[in-house]
Amino acid sequence: MDELRDAAQATEAHIAVHWKEEEYYWPPAKFIAQANAGDPGILERFSEKHFPECFKEYADLLTWDTYWHTTLDTSNPPFWKWFVGGTLNASYNCVDRHLARNRNKAAFIWVPEPEDESTAVITYQELFARVNEFAALLRDFCKVKAGDRVTFHLPMVPDLPVAMLACARLGVIHSEVFGGFSGFACGDRIVDSGSHILVTMDAYYRNGDLLDHKVKADQAVEYAREHGVTVDKVLVWRRLPGKYSSPTPMVEGRDFFVDDLLKDYRGARVEPTSMPAEAPLFLMYTSGTTAKPKGCQHSTGGYLAYVAGTSKYYQDIHPEDTYWCFADIGWITGHSYIVYGPLALGATSVIYEGVPTYPDPGRSWRIAERLGVNIFHTAPTTIRMLRKAGPDEPKKYNYHFKHMTTVGEPIEPEVWRWYYDVVGKGEAVIVDTWWQTENGGFLGSSLPALQAMKPGSCGPGVLGVYPVILDEEGNEIPAGSGKAGNICIRNPWPGIFQTIWGRPERFVETYYAKYCTNTESKDWQDWPYFAGDGATHAADGYFRILGRVDDVINVAGHRLGTKELESAALTVDEVAESAAVPVVDELRGRTVEMYVALKPGRDSSAETEAKVSYAIETIIGKIARPKNVWIVPDMPKTRSGKIMRRVIASISNFTDVGDVATLANPEIVESIRRKVQAEKVARGDLPKALSAQELEEIQRFGRVE
Ligand code: PRX
């Protein structure tokens, strides 16, 4: 065991490095020459003295039915209202208004995972027809109307944006649940949003397999029924035309094939419903500190203006570009930067069904080459995966990106450089965009033609967004001090979510209570938005995001709440207590390890470990499957009984557990450490040298309640 201790100490020594400032990279002249934001005057136009009127520039990218009279209404903080008095329809803005000039232009190019299946091009004209027909079906067959909620549990198929835009056409609020989530997770979100219609698909391709997806709809509906919400209709799209690909039976009178129903709506047209700017457009659930996911409610006018503006200036989308955002539409990135932002600009947006390395590591680059993709947008996890699977693959393909994006997790400078040199061939500008489900669009990023790139830093606040780093007492940590703190946004912006669906108190409590000094104040200056991320602010004004300060683990760019994981583990009969901790992972950024203590007399067998894993996978989804489940005799606890997640996180990551003498049961720490680390070493799961950033996160983990 002494070698183990040495290994851990060696790791510690390795970490004790100072934060290294990275060198700047400047955008290529060719990019600057064509950029949408090439005139430095834009920085002045969006400077604080022009706030909030600066956002008129974003709102004017849209077509309003009634033009708004008040840019920002702060009369009921922190429930900000943008573009008050305005009415518009999001579906009209993303589809109809492009028809006159661009009806034959591709709105979406859909690439199925099987390479022998043809790519499908959906022009704006066809999208218009499909959105209208589906809207008619929702209105006339499902009887939904403006303000109702409809839940989708759809994979990466064009039917998903069709369904989103059809809801938007009617003013119906859509709530898409990531396709990889379990039926129970979907059911939970149906209950929370009070949806009576579920739109799903029979099956979809993932890594070469046609997965049964319909089975999850049955679980979701059953779960909702048990929790008091009846789903009246389940609309099932078929992945393969005319063929039902799921072994799960259709339920008579409840389940309907969408292609059958649509026959009755051929050629139907639905007048877009003019909605107030403040009407909710959609809900997007995300994880937080409690076991209950939060339904982030996004507005129509503010949200759409914000994603249109940021797509134009930060994604630099021009009408002639082929833009490929490699995220899932089931997450906010896909909503904002595959569907709403690009379509509001009349762009061509690529949707890929499957995994980036299927059937081989060249797949992504073949897609880019064939479709002439010139803007590429993905997450560090995918970049790491592509790099590991085929570090030299991009060189074999003749594509040229002018612009690349990274989003969702901190990117290691080394990985950033591979992205820049190999994927971008040294020709593409990169934006590292920091933001969250709650935010609608980017918060921190360099402006691609005007601000230099710095690997590992997202950049300064985006146009019209003024971040600040505060310490626990609310004092500002000055730029260049090298000290980490909580990154906050001092001002509202149009893309900010309106509330947590049905839980306005939790909204105020989670995001604003921490730093609001005067709850009576109607001045936005008194209501900084608490983002829940640790960050540093360099002397040049660039922010470096360190990761979550709350109990959220970011696995491969997906937010998982520790409480959600822990309550799933507690559904296993043998389990008395559970704790979820992050483990630094070369590919996925972080993975989850679960620690469980059993009820007295229960058997600590491999079978119990498997049960815990299975419970998490079925209750949340496969993405949450823990890397390891450790059965321990007891959890390290404070004298008041709080489980010290930070201590077990340190054990799992082979870092120093710190001073444990004040715990109620300090002796347990050493025995857990010996067991866990010995087993990890035996499995070849050796300690990784952590970066200063990673170490900071592990040592901080679980500190904020
Ligand atoms: O911790 C930050 C991290 O992802 C969290 C938000 O996750 P989610 O709501 O799922 O949205 C992901 C896509 C917008 C943040 O609190 N994060 C996001 N982008 C970055 C990031 N961390 C570092 N760098 C980024 N560019």
XYZ file of C-alpha atoms and ligand atoms in Angstrom:
731
model
C 0.000 0.000 0.000
C 2.948 2.317 0.449
C 3.446 2.441 -3.293
C -0.098 3.625 -3.484
C 0.573 6.403 -1.076
C 3.669 7.332 -3.091
C 1.649 7.350 -6.265
C -0.895 9.625 -4.691
C 1.828 11.925 -3.409
C 3.557 11.997 -6.782
C 0.259 13.050 -8.256
C -0.038 15.788 -5.672
C 3.424 17.081 -6.498
C 2.547 17.093 -10.128
C -0.511 19.170 -9.422
C 1.185 21.755 -7.337
C 1.854 23.850 -10.392
C 0.809 27.379 -10.941
C -1.802 28.271 -13.424
C -0.078 28.613 -16.742
C -1.172 31.398 -19.018
C -1.637 30.148 -22.549
C -0.568 32.021 -25.657
C -3.018 33.786 -27.894
C -4.006 32.551 -31.316
C -5.246 35.134 -33.790
C -8.028 34.548 -36.283
C -6.908 34.018 -39.881
C -7.173 37.080 -42.151
C -9.479 35.152 -44.467
C -11.933 34.652 -41.638
C -11.790 38.265 -40.526
C -12.482 39.469 -44.059
C -15.847 37.712 -44.195
C -16.945 37.842 -40.530
C -20.413 39.025 -39.541
C -18.859 40.856 -36.616
C -15.745 42.323 -38.184
C -16.177 45.932 -37.189
C -14.802 46.682 -33.711
C -17.609 49.229 -33.341
C -19.826 46.348 -32.292
C -17.994 46.127 -28.954
C -18.858 49.734 -28.260
C -22.469 49.256 -29.355
C -22.870 46.479 -26.777
C -20.915 48.155 -23.997
C -22.610 48.649 -20.660
C -23.559 52.234 -21.309
C -25.833 51.031 -24.118
C -27.490 48.315 -22.049
C -30.275 47.159 -22.443
C -31.049 49.004 -25.695
C -28.100 47.289 -27.412
C -30.234 44.166 -27.701
C -32.496 45.892 -30.203
C -29.875 44.793 -32.709
C -30.713 41.142 -31.916
C -34.477 41.693 -31.794
C -34.321 43.344 -35.205
C -33.085 40.107 -36.723
C -36.641 38.827 -36.204
C -39.948 39.594 -37.865
C -42.409 40.929 -35.315
C -46.161 40.918 -35.752
C -46.365 43.806 -33.296
C -43.165 45.685 -32.578
C -42.263 45.879 -28.895
C -42.273 49.095 -26.892
C -40.086 48.294 -23.854
C -36.719 46.617 -24.229
C -36.403 45.421 -20.642
C -39.000 45.527 -17.889
C -37.444 45.077 -14.448
C -40.567 45.773 -12.400
C -40.714 42.289 -10.873
C -37.138 41.144 -10.236
C -35.681 38.694 -11.059
C -38.516 37.835 -13.454
C -37.166 39.999 -16.253
C -39.292 40.735 -19.286
C -37.735 41.444 -22.664
C -39.219 43.182 -25.692
C -42.462 43.876 -23.893
C -45.475 44.650 -26.050
C -44.058 42.669 -28.976
C -45.780 39.683 -30.549
C -44.308 37.157 -32.951
C -44.313 33.503 -33.897
C -41.128 31.445 -33.687
C -42.173 28.987 -36.383
C -42.948 31.846 -38.771
C -39.537 33.349 -38.036
C -37.699 30.083 -38.586
C -39.620 28.860 -41.620
C -42.264 30.956 -43.403
C -40.317 34.148 -43.788
C -37.540 32.364 -45.688
C -39.865 30.968 -48.349
C -40.051 33.976 -50.638
C -36.354 33.905 -51.430
C -35.088 30.573 -50.241
C -37.816 27.984 -50.508
C -35.484 25.557 -52.280
C -32.617 25.991 -49.911
C -31.777 23.155 -47.489
C -33.004 23.969 -44.005
C -31.778 20.640 -42.675
C -29.519 17.991 -44.093
C -30.101 14.816 -42.151
C -27.393 12.181 -42.104
C -28.633 8.768 -40.913
C -26.130 6.661 -39.015
C -26.078 3.701 -41.464
C -23.776 4.869 -44.216
C -25.708 3.076 -46.914
C -28.868 5.017 -46.112
C -29.218 8.207 -48.162
C -28.802 11.648 -46.711
C -32.139 13.502 -46.588
C -32.352 17.139 -47.596
C -35.295 19.100 -46.236
C -35.774 22.391 -48.003
C -37.480 25.334 -46.365
C -40.505 24.618 -48.545
C -40.712 21.023 -47.402
C -40.107 21.994 -43.808
C -42.968 24.458 -44.125
C -45.276 21.717 -45.396
C -44.231 19.233 -42.707
C -44.470 21.721 -39.866
C -47.923 22.803 -40.981
C -49.204 19.266 -41.345
C -47.907 18.224 -37.963
C -49.286 21.406 -36.380
C -52.705 20.583 -37.856
C -52.466 17.090 -36.405
C -51.572 18.421 -32.972
C -54.358 20.966 -33.069
C -57.144 18.845 -34.557
C -56.331 15.307 -33.467
C -54.608 15.980 -30.148
C -56.657 19.070 -29.372
C -53.736 21.015 -27.937
C -53.786 24.791 -27.814
C -51.491 27.684 -26.941
C -49.993 27.292 -23.475
C -50.435 23.481 -23.296
C -47.332 21.343 -22.905
C -46.347 18.478 -25.193
C -43.478 16.159 -24.301
C -41.153 14.683 -26.932
C -38.803 11.802 -26.391
C -37.183 11.837 -29.788
C -33.759 10.902 -31.093
C -31.742 12.829 -33.702
C -34.174 12.742 -36.581
C -35.668 15.675 -38.531
C -39.079 14.810 -37.099
C -37.840 16.376 -33.863
C -37.380 19.930 -35.205
C -40.579 19.467 -37.217
C -42.415 18.707 -33.967
C -40.742 21.623 -32.166
C -41.658 24.092 -34.889
C -45.201 22.703 -35.123
C -45.703 23.359 -31.406
C -44.169 26.807 -31.765
C -46.609 27.507 -34.601
C -49.517 26.895 -32.228
C -47.970 28.577 -29.194
C -47.800 25.139 -27.541
C -44.869 24.702 -25.153
C -42.643 21.783 -26.126
C -40.549 19.815 -23.717
C -38.036 17.522 -25.370
C -36.432 14.849 -23.204
C -33.020 13.673 -24.425
C -33.567 10.391 -26.330
C -30.898 8.594 -24.286
C -32.774 9.213 -21.033
C -34.803 6.369 -19.598
C -38.572 5.977 -19.792
C -38.803 6.871 -16.098
C -36.855 10.090 -16.573
C -39.228 10.923 -19.419
C -42.237 10.064 -17.227
C -40.961 12.308 -14.459
C -40.743 15.246 -16.876
C -44.219 14.487 -18.263
C -45.600 14.687 -14.722
C -43.755 17.879 -13.868
C -44.857 19.667 -17.023
C -48.389 18.211 -16.988
C -48.246 16.987 -20.603
C -50.996 14.763 -21.947
C -49.363 14.080 -25.286
C -46.099 12.222 -25.810
C -44.339 12.222 -29.178
C -41.785 9.472 -29.646
C -40.226 7.143 -32.216
C -40.228 3.378 -32.493
C -36.456 2.961 -32.819
C -33.231 4.679 -33.845
C -29.686 3.784 -34.792
C -26.868 4.051 -32.323
C -23.460 2.557 -32.949
C -24.794 0.190 -35.561
C -27.752 -1.104 -33.558
C -31.390 -0.293 -34.136
C -32.465 0.383 -30.548
C -36.009 -0.157 -29.316
C -37.194 3.241 -28.159
C -40.941 2.694 -27.975
C -40.497 0.574 -24.848
C -39.509 3.749 -23.004
C -42.789 5.422 -23.963
C -44.712 2.650 -22.209
C -42.591 3.090 -19.077
C -43.005 6.853 -19.213
C -46.779 6.691 -19.556
C -47.060 4.138 -16.755
C -44.850 6.239 -14.480
C -46.935 9.337 -15.245
C -50.158 7.436 -14.530
C -48.827 6.285 -11.153
C -48.006 9.914 -10.386
C -51.392 11.291 -11.345
C -50.910 12.424 -14.957
C -52.708 10.677 -17.805
C -51.084 10.643 -21.210
C -53.981 10.514 -23.660
C -52.067 9.965 -26.840
C -48.672 8.634 -27.793
C -47.644 9.648 -31.299
C -45.052 7.269 -32.711
C -42.875 8.207 -35.682
C -41.428 5.239 -37.551
C -37.704 5.239 -38.160
C -37.981 3.007 -41.230
C -40.763 4.061 -43.610
C -43.954 2.020 -43.222
C -42.283 -0.531 -40.971
C -42.694 -0.787 -37.219
C -39.242 -1.537 -35.818
C -40.048 -2.074 -32.151
C -41.052 -5.331 -30.455
C -43.119 -3.303 -27.963
C -46.804 -3.530 -28.888
C -48.823 -0.460 -29.833
C -51.618 0.234 -27.342
C -55.027 0.410 -29.010
C -56.650 3.813 -28.691
C -53.557 5.410 -27.157
C -50.663 4.848 -29.551
C -50.778 6.100 -33.139
C -48.334 6.013 -36.006
C -47.654 9.579 -37.067
C -47.277 8.640 -40.738
C -50.761 7.083 -40.702
C -52.340 10.111 -39.048
C -50.589 12.596 -41.324
C -52.412 11.183 -44.343
C -55.476 13.085 -43.116
C -53.572 16.364 -42.956
C -51.864 16.395 -46.334
C -51.588 19.978 -47.541
C -53.025 21.385 -44.294
C -51.962 24.907 -43.417
C -52.051 26.379 -39.929
C -51.921 30.101 -39.418
C -49.006 30.859 -37.034
C -50.359 32.046 -33.683
C -48.998 35.437 -32.797
C -47.556 35.089 -29.302
C -46.435 37.717 -26.808
C -42.639 37.976 -26.598
C -42.981 36.749 -23.037
C -44.951 33.578 -23.860
C -42.975 30.418 -23.024
C -41.563 28.683 -26.105
C -40.258 25.507 -24.492
C -39.108 23.767 -21.340
C -35.731 22.120 -21.029
C -35.083 20.062 -17.930
C -31.704 20.083 -16.257
C -30.096 18.811 -13.072
C -29.343 20.770 -9.966
C -28.762 20.205 -6.284
C -31.987 18.353 -5.529
C -33.213 15.021 -6.826
C -35.841 16.770 -8.944
C -34.779 18.077 -12.370
C -35.698 21.686 -13.067
C -37.854 22.649 -16.038
C -36.123 25.733 -17.410
C -38.752 27.869 -19.093
C -37.550 29.811 -22.118
C -39.385 32.739 -23.684
C -40.356 33.264 -27.314
C -39.102 36.755 -28.160
C -36.071 37.163 -25.917
C -34.828 33.632 -26.501
C -35.246 33.702 -30.267
C -33.618 37.118 -30.577
C -30.704 35.965 -28.438
C -30.012 32.738 -30.307
C -30.375 34.514 -33.663
C -27.911 37.222 -32.602
C -25.343 34.872 -31.115
C -25.627 32.488 -34.100
C -24.902 35.409 -36.367
C -21.987 36.953 -34.506
C -20.432 34.047 -32.604
C -21.205 31.126 -34.941
C -20.628 33.493 -37.853
C -23.354 31.819 -39.897
C -23.907 33.213 -43.380
C -26.634 32.049 -45.758
C -24.143 30.165 -47.923
C -22.529 28.235 -45.068
C -23.051 24.578 -44.231
C -23.236 24.504 -40.500
C -22.940 21.317 -38.473
C -23.546 21.391 -34.767
C -22.729 17.997 -33.412
C -24.839 18.148 -30.271
C -28.067 16.352 -29.498
C -31.229 18.375 -30.044
C -32.344 16.862 -26.737
C -30.011 19.319 -24.973
C -30.122 23.081 -24.957
C -27.202 23.321 -27.408
C -29.259 21.516 -30.005
C -32.360 23.619 -29.404
C -30.452 26.884 -29.672
C -27.717 26.083 -32.150
C -29.088 23.307 -34.381
C -32.659 24.471 -34.630
C -33.762 27.932 -33.505
C -30.638 30.076 -34.027
C -29.566 28.767 -37.448
C -33.134 28.590 -38.776
C -33.945 32.103 -37.625
C -31.052 33.147 -39.890
C -32.229 30.961 -42.794
C -29.129 28.787 -42.593
C -28.491 25.167 -43.560
C -28.114 23.025 -40.458
C -26.801 19.463 -40.518
C -28.313 16.830 -38.203
C -26.434 13.567 -37.712
C -28.244 10.628 -36.148
C -25.438 8.597 -34.675
C -22.068 8.388 -32.981
C -19.102 10.279 -34.416
C -16.858 7.268 -34.788
C -19.329 4.863 -36.378
C -18.446 2.764 -38.310
C -14.871 4.069 -38.115
C -12.987 7.141 -36.866
C -13.185 8.838 -40.261
C -16.981 9.110 -40.300
C -17.298 12.687 -39.067
C -14.736 13.922 -41.567
C -16.410 12.068 -44.423
C -19.659 13.840 -43.556
C -17.844 17.174 -43.451
C -16.156 16.494 -46.784
C -19.262 15.287 -48.562
C -21.571 18.064 -47.390
C -18.976 20.822 -47.576
C -19.425 21.629 -43.898
C -17.507 24.799 -43.069
C -18.713 25.510 -39.527
C -18.281 22.695 -37.010
C -19.574 22.766 -33.447
C -18.993 20.099 -30.812
C -18.037 19.271 -27.219
C -14.621 18.495 -25.728
C -15.749 14.917 -25.036
C -16.342 14.310 -28.731
C -13.062 15.980 -29.605
C -11.204 13.754 -27.144
C -12.978 10.706 -28.494
C -12.183 11.558 -32.110
C -8.596 12.281 -31.205
C -8.154 8.989 -29.426
C -9.876 6.945 -32.136
C -8.084 8.527 -35.091
C -5.577 11.273 -34.368
C -4.547 11.538 -38.024
C -7.902 10.875 -39.674
C -8.820 14.511 -40.466
C -5.773 14.781 -42.742
C -7.207 12.138 -45.031
C -10.291 14.167 -45.881
C -10.674 17.207 -48.031
C -12.860 19.489 -45.966
C -12.133 23.010 -44.784
C -13.638 24.585 -41.715
C -13.615 28.334 -41.336
C -15.003 28.168 -37.819
C -15.206 25.650 -34.973
C -16.948 25.740 -31.608
C -16.422 23.897 -28.377
C -19.052 23.821 -25.648
C -20.165 22.036 -22.528
C -17.012 21.358 -20.519
C -13.634 22.906 -19.962
C -11.303 21.910 -22.795
C -7.731 21.025 -21.934
C -5.284 23.287 -23.831
C -3.615 20.196 -25.289
C -6.925 18.959 -26.694
C -7.713 22.478 -27.906
C -4.452 22.512 -29.875
C -5.249 19.202 -31.561
C -8.661 20.586 -32.487
C -7.032 23.699 -33.912
C -4.083 22.067 -35.720
C -5.524 18.779 -36.890
C -9.309 19.153 -37.132
C -9.185 22.804 -38.142
C -5.996 22.308 -40.193
C -4.777 25.598 -38.734
C -7.314 27.436 -40.916
C -10.299 27.746 -38.590
C -11.078 30.142 -35.836
C -12.268 28.500 -32.573
C -14.801 29.804 -30.087
C -14.975 28.154 -26.664
C -18.512 28.973 -25.609
C -19.437 28.832 -21.956
C -23.116 28.798 -20.982
C -25.841 26.640 -19.473
C -29.304 25.210 -20.078
C -30.700 28.132 -18.093
C -29.087 30.761 -20.287
C -30.614 30.194 -23.734
C -27.355 31.074 -25.478
C -23.673 31.848 -25.009
C -22.435 33.831 -22.003
C -18.676 33.705 -22.360
C -16.761 33.466 -25.632
C -14.316 35.367 -27.756
C -15.869 37.226 -30.665
C -14.268 35.269 -33.493
C -12.850 37.988 -35.768
C -12.152 40.598 -33.127
C -10.832 38.858 -30.036
C -7.926 36.449 -29.880
C -8.387 32.812 -28.873
C -6.735 31.534 -25.714
C -6.766 27.735 -25.262
C -8.578 26.663 -22.112
C -10.302 30.021 -21.569
C -13.756 30.733 -22.880
C -12.912 34.396 -23.324
C -14.603 37.538 -22.023
C -18.351 37.955 -21.544
C -20.212 37.923 -24.858
C -21.803 41.049 -26.326
C -24.068 42.695 -23.767
C -23.206 40.195 -21.003
C -21.047 41.438 -18.127
C -19.685 38.644 -15.919
C -17.976 39.130 -12.598
C -16.306 36.794 -10.111
C -17.510 37.057 -6.544
C -16.209 35.461 -3.390
C -18.515 33.817 -0.855
C -19.192 37.180 0.793
C -20.119 38.866 -2.462
C -16.879 40.811 -2.892
C -15.605 41.127 -6.411
C -12.417 39.201 -7.116
C -10.353 41.476 -9.337
C -9.209 40.357 -12.763
C -5.658 39.103 -12.756
C -5.640 38.134 -9.082
C -5.423 34.445 -10.001
C -8.006 33.650 -7.351
C -10.989 31.471 -8.142
C -14.526 32.399 -7.162
C -18.125 32.126 -8.292
C -18.791 33.454 -11.753
C -21.939 35.576 -11.886
C -23.555 37.716 -14.556
C -24.270 41.220 -13.364
C -27.072 41.936 -15.825
C -30.094 40.240 -17.407
C -29.883 39.294 -21.109
C -32.667 38.291 -23.517
C -31.880 34.545 -23.531
C -32.080 34.066 -19.747
C -34.760 31.577 -18.709
C -37.899 33.023 -17.213
C -38.393 30.692 -14.288
C -38.319 27.060 -13.229
C -41.600 25.591 -14.435
C -44.026 25.634 -11.509
C -41.321 26.561 -8.983
C -40.711 30.304 -8.969
C -39.352 30.252 -5.387
C -36.736 27.699 -6.325
C -35.795 29.872 -9.302
C -35.158 32.902 -7.107
C -33.474 30.865 -4.398
C -31.089 28.984 -6.692
C -29.974 31.710 -9.035
C -30.467 35.062 -7.359
C -30.780 34.789 -3.579
C -27.078 34.229 -2.987
C -25.886 37.636 -4.090
C -28.981 39.832 -4.015
C -28.353 42.528 -1.425
C -31.774 44.132 -1.536
C -34.755 41.984 -2.422
C -36.979 45.081 -2.639
C -34.848 46.620 -5.348
C -36.225 46.950 -8.866
C -32.778 47.743 -10.195
C -31.177 44.897 -12.128
C -27.790 45.934 -10.731
C -28.830 44.446 -7.380
C -29.606 41.003 -8.799
C -26.466 39.215 -10.034
C -27.180 35.839 -11.625
C -25.336 33.036 -9.800
C -24.221 30.547 -12.452
C -23.002 27.774 -10.155
C -19.561 27.581 -11.784
C -16.152 28.298 -10.315
C -13.923 30.460 -12.519
C -10.863 32.659 -12.650
C -10.576 36.009 -14.374
C -7.263 36.773 -16.068
C -5.767 40.244 -16.350
C -6.786 40.378 -20.013
C -10.449 39.934 -19.040
C -10.673 36.302 -20.152
C -12.528 33.821 -17.951
C -11.443 30.291 -17.308
C -14.263 28.026 -16.159
C -13.254 25.526 -13.502
C -16.475 23.520 -13.229
C -19.549 23.325 -11.053
C -19.541 24.512 -7.476
C -22.791 22.718 -6.657
C -23.564 19.017 -6.510
C -23.579 18.485 -10.225
C -21.251 16.162 -12.120
C -20.583 17.003 -15.759
C -20.219 13.634 -17.505
C -19.238 13.970 -21.147
C -20.930 17.368 -21.187
C -24.135 16.067 -19.575
C -25.215 17.468 -16.247
C -26.046 14.838 -13.644
C -27.219 15.774 -10.174
C -25.568 13.825 -7.360
C -28.906 13.705 -5.571
C -30.580 12.181 -8.624
C -27.893 9.490 -8.769
C -28.084 8.899 -5.045
C -31.838 8.575 -4.930
C -31.712 6.117 -7.820
C -29.194 4.016 -5.827
C -31.456 4.159 -2.785
C -34.225 2.386 -4.680
C -32.139 -0.803 -4.313
C -33.522 -2.554 -1.290
C -30.143 -3.406 0.261
C -28.848 0.181 0.161
C -29.005 2.348 3.286
C -26.876 5.320 2.174
C -25.297 6.418 -1.072
C -22.958 9.079 -2.355
C -22.018 9.976 -5.922
C -18.639 11.507 -6.741
C -16.834 12.594 -9.931
C -13.735 10.843 -11.226
C -11.496 12.528 -13.744
C -11.613 10.617 -17.013
C -9.401 10.947 -20.034
C -12.255 10.851 -22.549
C -15.470 11.775 -20.815
C -14.116 14.597 -18.674
C -15.708 13.107 -15.578
C -17.329 9.785 -14.803
C -19.380 8.873 -11.772
C -18.420 6.531 -8.953
C -21.023 5.497 -6.425
C -20.326 4.673 -2.819
C -23.040 2.761 -0.986
C -23.427 1.548 2.600
C -25.819 -1.350 3.061
C -28.558 -1.973 5.590
C -27.462 -4.229 8.470
C -27.093 -7.880 7.582
C -27.201 -7.329 3.805
C -24.789 -9.060 1.538
C -22.046 -6.941 -0.021
C -21.806 -8.959 -3.189
C -21.023 -8.116 -6.790
C -24.710 -8.683 -7.373
C -25.610 -5.726 -5.149
C -23.116 -3.546 -7.024
C -24.723 -4.576 -10.295
C -28.167 -3.793 -8.910
C -27.084 -0.256 -8.042
C -25.663 0.249 -11.509
C -28.785 -1.132 -13.115
C -31.064 1.045 -10.986
C -29.206 4.186 -12.093
C -29.237 3.144 -15.706
C -32.968 2.452 -15.738
C -34.049 5.412 -13.629
C -31.859 8.041 -15.280
C -30.366 6.583 -18.440
C -27.259 4.827 -19.737
C -25.211 8.031 -19.714
C -25.374 7.980 -15.921
C -24.051 4.429 -15.511
C -21.361 4.584 -12.802
C -17.830 3.557 -13.586
C -17.623 1.736 -10.250
C -19.913 1.009 -7.342
C -18.058 0.677 -4.051
C -19.769 -0.999 -1.128
C -18.343 0.459 2.066
C -19.014 -0.335 5.720
C -19.893 3.312 6.448
C -19.554 6.750 4.856
C -17.103 9.344 6.176
C -19.313 11.861 7.963
C -19.110 15.121 9.811
C -20.279 15.176 13.396
C -23.600 16.505 12.201
C -24.003 13.469 9.964
C -23.243 15.016 6.569
C -21.543 12.653 4.147
C -18.150 14.050 3.143
C -18.310 13.596 -0.616
C -15.109 15.584 -1.000
C -13.206 12.941 0.983
C -14.487 10.038 -1.069
C -13.999 12.002 -4.283
C -10.344 12.370 -3.265
C -10.067 8.637 -2.655
C -11.536 7.817 -6.059
C -9.131 10.267 -7.716
C -6.049 9.285 -5.687
C -5.647 12.780 -4.319
C -4.979 13.917 -0.800
C -8.030 13.433 1.450
C -6.985 16.422 3.542
C -7.509 16.728 7.250
C -10.121 14.213 8.357
C -9.447 14.366 12.079
C -12.615 16.313 12.815
C -14.896 13.762 11.197
C -17.228 11.684 13.324
C -15.527 8.519 12.039
C -12.023 9.398 10.765
C -10.840 5.772 10.872
C -13.226 4.786 8.105
C -11.391 6.976 5.592
C -8.226 4.915 5.622
C -10.050 1.620 5.366
C -12.118 2.845 2.401
C -9.005 4.269 0.765
C -7.137 0.980 1.051
C -9.964 -1.077 -0.335
C -10.907 1.224 -3.214
C -7.437 2.170 -4.347
C -6.085 -1.379 -4.112
C -8.919 -2.637 -6.230
C -8.475 0.159 -8.750
C -4.770 -0.586 -9.053
C -5.531 -4.286 -9.480
C -7.892 -3.403 -12.319
C -5.241 -1.251 -13.986
C -7.271 1.864 -13.256
C -4.224 3.847 -12.203
C -4.083 7.331 -10.770
C -4.051 10.045 -13.363
C -1.962 13.166 -12.831
C -4.566 15.841 -12.327
C -4.282 19.348 -13.646
C -4.585 22.217 -11.196
C -8.087 22.792 -12.487
C -9.157 19.184 -11.940
C -7.627 19.078 -8.490
C -9.449 22.231 -7.532
C -12.750 20.652 -8.494
C -12.178 17.425 -6.592
C -11.086 19.214 -3.446
C -14.057 21.494 -3.594
C -16.602 18.816 -4.414
C -19.648 18.716 -2.192
C -18.645 21.789 -0.216
C -21.550 23.902 -1.314
C -24.843 22.562 -0.116
O -20.015 23.853 -15.749
C -20.361 24.522 -16.944
C -20.203 23.580 -18.105
O -21.480 23.002 -18.333
C -22.420 23.538 -17.398
C -23.748 23.705 -18.067
O -24.224 22.474 -18.496
P -25.558 22.393 -19.327
O -26.612 23.170 -18.652
O -25.830 20.961 -19.584
O -25.257 23.132 -20.683
C -24.245 22.647 -21.501
C -24.223 23.378 -22.805
C -24.477 24.804 -22.768
C -21.833 24.847 -16.969
O -22.358 25.261 -15.727
N -19.772 24.278 -19.317
C -20.539 24.632 -20.368
N -19.797 25.187 -21.326
C -18.523 25.227 -20.877
C -18.508 24.646 -19.592
N -17.382 24.559 -18.861
C -16.258 25.056 -19.418
N -16.190 25.594 -20.646
C -17.282 25.707 -21.426
N -17.190 26.227 -22.645
